[in-house]
């Protein structure tokens, strides 16, 4: 009797071609389930939140579930609710992956043994207004996204478009995906919607970052010209666009501060953070008191090796910000 080799061969040929889509679909569903779980828990605690990127971008720009998936859940909360939101995550078994730093816009949390983290945002990179103002503006521009198992708040299309451009303007590990998302957003939205995006960026003091992101793509350059976006950028945007080395964002912020005492306090908290922050920064610091002391001692030479590259990066970024960093 002949063996059914042809069917086995067909299955073997088709399986690899289906694998990326199956992986993407599986991760997307897991991501949505995590988003539903975490946002519902925050809402039960009276904490408003907005899901950024992830499910909102995938369902908007990739409705057929191709190979697009995200690897974390990004949540924006009001700055006044940040500590309560972190406490809620901690109660649910999440642990911070890094110390809290004032120059960071988000902090990653993850449950041990689970692959998908939650990034808790207090603002967006590229936004110039303070965190409270940013929240007050963005929280008034949301829709509810229905997904299997529940629903959560997402930004309206022009808010999502702004975030696409702001994210593309950064040098991140997912840079190519960020550019791909921005390209899809440019295809999906008419110029009138981008005018809304420009108005939103103006309210958030994010016009330079919007322009920097759009000009990374040919079609985005055309939109930036139509919107008459500025061609210069801030030092922070210039640093993030080139992949800021360690300490450079903190050094830049230090130079922007007024007063010797204010600068001294900021430098001291960065050079010698709290024990909790040290334990999150270094595994060595988690080995009891001696380990913590050794980690503090190691931090001094660690900082010393990074100060000069950081100063060079800040100097270059400030030079770029004074000129025209991108083509009009």
CSV table of C-alpha atoms in Angstrom, one decimal:
chain,number,residue,atom,x,y,z
A,1,UNK,CA,0.0,0.0,0.0
A,2,UNK,CA,1.4,3.4,-1.0
A,3,UNK,CA,2.3,5.8,1.8
A,4,UNK,CA,0.5,9.2,1.8
A,5,UNK,CA,3.7,11.1,1.2
A,6,UNK,CA,2.2,13.8,-0.9
A,7,UNK,CA,-0.1,15.2,1.9
A,8,UNK,CA,2.8,15.1,4.4
A,9,UNK,CA,5.0,16.9,2.0
A,10,UNK,CA,2.3,19.6,1.4
A,11,UNK,CA,1.9,20.1,5.1
A,12,UNK,CA,5.7,20.4,5.5
A,13,UNK,CA,5.8,23.0,2.8
A,14,UNK,CA,2.9,25.1,4.1
A,15,UNK,CA,3.8,25.1,7.8
A,16,UNK,CA,6.8,27.4,7.6
A,17,UNK,CA,4.9,30.0,5.6
A,18,UNK,CA,2.1,30.0,8.1
A,19,UNK,CA,4.3,30.1,11.1
A,20,UNK,CA,5.0,33.9,11.3
A,21,UNK,CA,1.3,34.7,11.0
A,22,UNK,CA,0.4,32.1,13.7
A,23,UNK,CA,3.1,33.5,16.0
A,24,UNK,CA,1.9,37.1,15.4
A,25,UNK,CA,-1.8,36.1,16.0
A,26,UNK,CA,-0.9,34.2,19.2
A,27,UNK,CA,1.2,37.0,20.6
A,28,UNK,CA,-1.4,39.6,19.7
A,29,UNK,CA,-4.1,37.7,21.5
A,30,UNK,CA,-1.9,37.2,24.6
A,31,UNK,CA,-1.1,41.0,24.5
A,32,UNK,CA,-4.7,41.9,24.3
A,33,UNK,CA,-5.6,39.6,27.2
A,34,UNK,CA,-2.9,41.1,29.3
A,35,UNK,CA,-4.0,44.6,28.4
A,36,UNK,CA,-7.6,43.7,29.3
A,37,UNK,CA,-6.5,42.2,32.6
A,38,UNK,CA,-4.2,45.1,33.7
A,39,UNK,CA,-6.4,48.0,32.5
A,40,UNK,CA,-9.5,46.4,34.2
A,41,UNK,CA,-7.5,46.1,37.5
A,42,UNK,CA,-6.4,49.7,37.3
A,43,UNK,CA,-9.9,50.9,36.5
A,44,UNK,CA,-11.3,49.0,39.5
A,45,UNK,CA,-8.8,50.9,41.6
A,46,UNK,CA,-10.1,54.2,40.1
A,47,UNK,CA,-7.0,54.7,37.9
A,48,UNK,CA,-7.7,56.0,34.4
A,49,UNK,CA,-5.3,54.7,31.8
A,50,UNK,CA,-4.7,54.7,28.0
A,51,UNK,CA,-3.3,51.8,26.0
A,52,UNK,CA,-0.6,53.1,23.7
A,53,UNK,CA,0.6,51.4,20.5
A,54,UNK,CA,0.3,47.6,20.7
A,55,UNK,CA,-3.3,46.4,20.2
A,56,UNK,CA,-4.5,49.9,19.1
A,57,UNK,CA,-2.0,50.1,16.3
A,58,UNK,CA,-2.3,46.5,15.3
A,59,UNK,CA,-6.1,46.5,15.0
A,60,UNK,CA,-5.9,49.9,13.2
A,61,UNK,CA,-3.1,49.4,10.7
A,62,UNK,CA,-2.8,45.6,10.5
A,63,UNK,CA,-6.4,44.4,10.7
A,64,UNK,CA,-5.6,41.1,8.8
A,65,UNK,CA,-3.1,40.0,11.5
A,66,UNK,CA,0.0,39.7,9.3
A,67,UNK,CA,3.4,39.5,10.9
A,68,UNK,CA,2.9,42.6,13.1
A,69,UNK,CA,2.9,42.0,16.8
A,70,UNK,CA,4.1,43.9,19.9
A,71,UNK,CA,6.2,42.6,22.8
A,72,UNK,CA,4.7,44.7,25.6
A,73,UNK,CA,1.7,46.6,26.8
A,74,UNK,CA,2.3,50.4,27.0
A,75,UNK,CA,0.0,52.2,29.4
A,76,UNK,CA,-0.2,55.9,30.0
A,77,UNK,CA,-1.5,57.1,33.4
A,78,UNK,CA,-1.9,60.4,35.1
A,79,UNK,CA,1.2,61.5,37.0
A,80,UNK,CA,-0.9,61.9,40.1
A,81,UNK,CA,-1.9,58.2,39.8
A,82,UNK,CA,1.5,56.8,39.0
A,83,UNK,CA,2.4,55.6,42.5
A,84,UNK,CA,-1.0,54.0,42.9
A,85,UNK,CA,-0.7,52.3,39.5
A,86,UNK,CA,2.7,50.9,40.4
A,87,UNK,CA,1.3,49.6,43.7
A,88,UNK,CA,-1.6,48.0,41.8
A,89,UNK,CA,0.9,46.2,39.5
A,90,UNK,CA,3.0,45.1,42.5
A,91,UNK,CA,-0.1,43.6,44.1
A,92,UNK,CA,-0.7,41.6,40.9
A,93,UNK,CA,2.8,40.2,41.1
A,94,UNK,CA,4.6,42.5,38.7
A,95,UNK,CA,8.1,43.7,39.6
A,96,UNK,CA,10.0,46.7,38.2
A,97,UNK,CA,12.7,45.9,35.7
A,98,UNK,CA,14.6,49.1,36.3
A,99,UNK,CA,14.8,51.9,38.9
A,100,UNK,CA,12.6,54.9,38.7
A,101,UNK,CA,14.3,57.8,37.0
A,102,UNK,CA,13.0,61.3,36.6
A,103,UNK,CA,14.4,61.5,33.0
A,104,UNK,CA,12.5,58.4,31.8
A,105,UNK,CA,9.0,58.6,30.4
A,106,UNK,CA,8.2,55.0,31.2
A,107,UNK,CA,9.1,52.1,33.5
A,108,UNK,CA,8.9,48.4,32.7
A,109,UNK,CA,7.1,45.9,34.9
A,110,UNK,CA,7.0,42.1,34.5
A,111,UNK,CA,5.7,39.1,36.4
A,112,UNK,CA,8.3,36.5,37.0
A,113,UNK,CA,8.0,33.6,34.5
A,114,UNK,CA,5.8,35.5,32.1
A,115,UNK,CA,7.2,36.9,28.8
A,116,UNK,CA,5.2,40.1,28.3
A,117,UNK,CA,6.0,43.2,30.3
A,118,UNK,CA,3.9,46.3,31.0
A,119,UNK,CA,5.5,49.6,30.4
A,120,UNK,CA,3.9,52.3,32.6
A,121,UNK,CA,4.2,55.7,31.0
A,122,UNK,CA,3.9,59.0,32.7
A,123,UNK,CA,4.3,60.9,29.4
A,124,UNK,CA,5.5,60.5,25.8
A,125,UNK,CA,9.0,61.1,24.5
A,126,UNK,CA,9.0,64.3,22.4
A,127,UNK,CA,6.3,66.1,24.4
A,128,UNK,CA,7.5,69.4,25.8
A,129,UNK,CA,4.7,70.2,28.3
A,130,UNK,CA,4.7,68.8,31.8
A,131,UNK,CA,3.3,65.4,32.5
A,132,UNK,CA,0.1,66.7,34.1
A,133,UNK,CA,-0.7,68.9,31.1
A,134,UNK,CA,0.1,66.0,28.7
A,135,UNK,CA,-2.3,63.8,30.5
A,136,UNK,CA,-5.1,66.4,30.7
A,137,UNK,CA,-4.9,66.8,26.9
A,138,UNK,CA,-4.5,63.2,25.9
A,139,UNK,CA,-7.1,61.8,28.3
A,140,UNK,CA,-9.7,63.9,26.6
A,141,UNK,CA,-9.0,62.3,23.2
A,142,UNK,CA,-9.7,58.7,23.7
A,143,UNK,CA,-12.0,55.9,22.3
A,144,UNK,CA,-12.9,52.6,23.7
A,145,UNK,CA,-11.5,49.6,21.8
A,146,UNK,CA,-13.5,46.4,22.1
A,147,UNK,CA,-11.5,43.2,22.0
A,148,UNK,CA,-12.3,39.6,23.0
A,149,UNK,CA,-12.7,39.5,26.7
A,150,UNK,CA,-13.2,43.2,27.4
A,151,UNK,CA,-12.3,46.8,26.3
A,152,UNK,CA,-9.8,49.5,27.1
A,153,UNK,CA,-9.2,53.2,26.2
A,154,UNK,CA,-7.0,54.1,23.3
A,155,UNK,CA,-6.1,57.4,21.6
A,156,UNK,CA,-8.2,58.7,18.8
A,157,UNK,CA,-6.6,58.3,15.3
A,158,UNK,CA,-4.9,61.7,15.3
A,159,UNK,CA,-3.5,61.0,18.7
A,160,UNK,CA,-2.2,57.6,17.6
A,161,UNK,CA,-0.7,59.3,14.5
A,162,UNK,CA,1.2,61.7,16.7
A,163,UNK,CA,2.6,58.8,18.8
A,164,UNK,CA,3.6,57.0,15.7
A,165,UNK,CA,5.7,59.9,14.6
A,166,UNK,CA,7.1,60.6,18.1
A,167,UNK,CA,8.2,56.9,18.4
A,168,UNK,CA,9.8,56.9,14.9
A,169,UNK,CA,11.9,59.9,15.9
A,170,UNK,CA,13.7,57.8,18.5
A,171,UNK,CA,16.6,55.4,18.0
A,172,UNK,CA,15.1,52.3,19.5
A,173,UNK,CA,15.6,48.5,18.9
A,174,UNK,CA,12.3,48.5,17.0
A,175,UNK,CA,13.2,51.4,14.7
A,176,UNK,CA,12.3,49.6,11.4
A,177,UNK,CA,8.9,48.6,12.8
A,178,UNK,CA,8.3,52.1,14.0
A,179,UNK,CA,9.0,53.4,10.5
A,180,UNK,CA,6.7,50.8,9.0
A,181,UNK,CA,3.9,51.8,11.4
A,182,UNK,CA,4.4,55.4,10.5
A,183,UNK,CA,4.3,54.6,6.8
A,184,UNK,CA,1.0,52.8,7.3
A,185,UNK,CA,-0.4,55.7,9.3
A,186,UNK,CA,0.5,58.1,6.5
A,187,UNK,CA,-1.4,55.8,4.1
A,188,UNK,CA,-4.4,55.5,6.4
A,189,UNK,CA,-5.0,59.2,7.2
A,190,UNK,CA,-5.9,62.1,5.0
A,191,UNK,CA,-4.1,65.4,5.2
A,192,UNK,CA,-7.0,66.9,7.3
A,193,UNK,CA,-6.3,64.2,10.0
A,194,UNK,CA,-2.7,65.2,10.0
A,195,UNK,CA,-3.7,68.8,10.5
A,196,UNK,CA,-5.5,67.6,13.6
A,197,UNK,CA,-2.3,65.8,14.6
A,198,UNK,CA,-0.4,69.1,14.1
A,199,UNK,CA,-2.8,71.0,16.3
A,200,UNK,CA,-2.5,68.3,19.0
A,201,UNK,CA,1.3,68.5,18.8
A,202,UNK,CA,1.1,72.2,19.2
A,203,UNK,CA,-0.9,71.8,22.4
A,204,UNK,CA,1.7,69.4,23.7
A,205,UNK,CA,4.8,71.4,22.6
A,206,UNK,CA,5.7,68.4,20.3
A,207,UNK,CA,5.9,70.1,16.9
A,208,UNK,CA,9.8,69.6,16.6
A,209,UNK,CA,9.5,65.9,17.4
A,210,UNK,CA,6.5,65.5,15.0
A,211,UNK,CA,8.5,67.0,12.2
A,212,UNK,CA,11.6,64.9,13.0
A,213,UNK,CA,9.6,61.7,12.9
A,214,UNK,CA,7.6,62.5,9.7
A,215,UNK,CA,10.7,63.6,7.8
A,216,UNK,CA,12.2,60.1,8.2
A,217,UNK,CA,10.0,58.9,5.3
A,218,UNK,CA,9.6,60.5,1.8
A,219,UNK,CA,5.8,60.7,2.1
A,220,UNK,CA,6.2,62.1,5.6
A,221,UNK,CA,8.4,64.9,4.3
A,222,UNK,CA,5.6,66.0,2.0
A,223,UNK,CA,3.1,66.0,4.9
A,224,UNK,CA,5.6,67.9,7.1
A,225,UNK,CA,6.0,70.6,4.4
A,226,UNK,CA,2.2,70.9,4.0
A,227,UNK,CA,1.9,71.3,7.8
A,228,UNK,CA,4.8,73.8,7.9
A,229,UNK,CA,6.5,72.0,10.8
A,230,UNK,CA,9.7,73.4,12.3
A,231,UNK,CA,13.0,71.9,11.0
A,232,UNK,CA,15.0,72.4,14.2
A,233,UNK,CA,14.9,70.0,17.2
A,234,UNK,CA,15.6,70.2,20.9
A,235,UNK,CA,18.8,68.6,22.3
A,236,UNK,CA,16.7,65.8,23.9
A,237,UNK,CA,15.1,64.9,20.6
A,238,UNK,CA,18.5,65.0,18.9
A,239,UNK,CA,20.0,62.7,21.6
A,240,UNK,CA,17.1,60.2,21.4
A,241,UNK,CA,17.2,60.2,17.6
A,242,UNK,CA,20.8,59.1,17.6
A,243,UNK,CA,20.6,56.5,20.4
A,244,UNK,CA,21.6,58.5,23.5
A,245,UNK,CA,24.5,56.9,25.3
A,246,UNK,CA,24.4,56.2,29.1
A,247,UNK,CA,24.1,59.4,31.2
A,248,UNK,CA,23.6,61.8,28.2
A,249,UNK,CA,19.9,62.5,28.9
A,250,UNK,CA,20.7,63.1,32.5
A,251,UNK,CA,23.6,65.4,31.7
A,252,UNK,CA,21.5,67.3,29.3
A,253,UNK,CA,18.8,67.8,31.9
A,254,UNK,CA,21.4,68.8,34.4
A,255,UNK,CA,22.7,71.5,32.1
A,256,UNK,CA,19.1,72.8,31.5
A,257,UNK,CA,18.5,73.2,35.3
A,258,UNK,CA,18.8,76.6,37.0
A,259,UNK,CA,20.8,77.0,40.2
A,260,UNK,CA,23.8,75.3,41.7
A,261,UNK,CA,21.9,73.7,44.6
A,262,UNK,CA,19.3,72.2,42.2
A,263,UNK,CA,22.0,70.8,40.0
A,264,UNK,CA,23.9,69.4,42.9
A,265,UNK,CA,20.8,67.6,44.3
A,266,UNK,CA,20.0,66.2,40.9
A,267,UNK,CA,23.6,65.0,40.4
A,268,UNK,CA,23.7,63.4,43.9
A,269,UNK,CA,20.5,61.5,43.4
A,270,UNK,CA,21.8,60.1,40.0
A,271,UNK,CA,25.2,59.3,41.3
A,272,UNK,CA,24.0,57.6,44.5
A,273,UNK,CA,20.3,56.6,44.1
A,274,UNK,CA,18.2,54.9,46.8
A,275,UNK,CA,19.0,51.3,47.9
A,276,UNK,CA,15.8,50.2,46.2
A,277,UNK,CA,16.9,51.8,42.9
A,278,UNK,CA,20.3,50.3,43.3
A,279,UNK,CA,18.8,46.8,43.7
A,280,UNK,CA,16.9,47.3,40.5
A,281,UNK,CA,20.0,48.6,38.7
A,282,UNK,CA,22.5,45.9,39.8
A,283,UNK,CA,22.1,42.2,40.7
A,284,UNK,CA,25.1,42.7,43.0
A,285,UNK,CA,23.1,45.1,45.2
A,286,UNK,CA,20.5,42.4,45.9
A,287,UNK,CA,23.1,40.3,47.8
A,288,UNK,CA,22.6,41.7,51.2
A,289,UNK,CA,24.3,44.7,52.8
A,290,UNK,CA,27.8,43.8,51.5
A,291,UNK,CA,26.5,43.4,48.0
A,292,UNK,CA,24.7,46.8,48.2
A,293,UNK,CA,27.9,48.5,49.5
A,294,UNK,CA,29.9,46.9,46.7
A,295,UNK,CA,27.4,48.0,44.1
A,296,UNK,CA,27.6,51.6,45.4
A,297,UNK,CA,31.4,51.4,45.2
A,298,UNK,CA,31.2,50.0,41.6
A,299,UNK,CA,28.9,52.7,40.5
A,300,UNK,CA,31.6,55.4,40.9
A,301,UNK,CA,34.0,53.9,38.2
A,302,UNK,CA,30.9,52.9,36.1
A,303,UNK,CA,29.9,56.5,36.0
A,304,UNK,CA,33.4,57.8,35.4
A,305,UNK,CA,33.7,55.7,32.2
A,306,UNK,CA,30.5,57.2,30.8
A,307,UNK,CA,30.8,60.9,31.6
A,308,UNK,CA,33.0,61.8,28.7
A,309,UNK,CA,31.0,60.0,26.0
A,310,UNK,CA,27.8,61.5,27.5
A,311,UNK,CA,29.3,65.1,27.4
A,312,UNK,CA,30.4,64.6,23.8
A,313,UNK,CA,26.9,63.4,22.8
A,314,UNK,CA,25.2,66.3,24.6
A,315,UNK,CA,27.6,68.8,22.9
A,316,UNK,CA,26.8,67.3,19.5
A,317,UNK,CA,23.1,67.3,20.2
A,318,UNK,CA,23.1,70.9,21.3
A,319,UNK,CA,25.0,71.8,18.1
A,320,UNK,CA,22.4,70.1,16.0
A,321,UNK,CA,19.5,71.8,17.9
A,322,UNK,CA,20.9,75.2,17.0
A,323,UNK,CA,21.0,74.5,13.3
A,324,UNK,CA,18.7,72.7,10.9
A,325,UNK,CA,18.9,69.0,11.8
A,326,UNK,CA,16.6,67.7,9.1
A,327,UNK,CA,15.8,68.7,5.5
A,328,UNK,CA,12.7,70.8,5.0
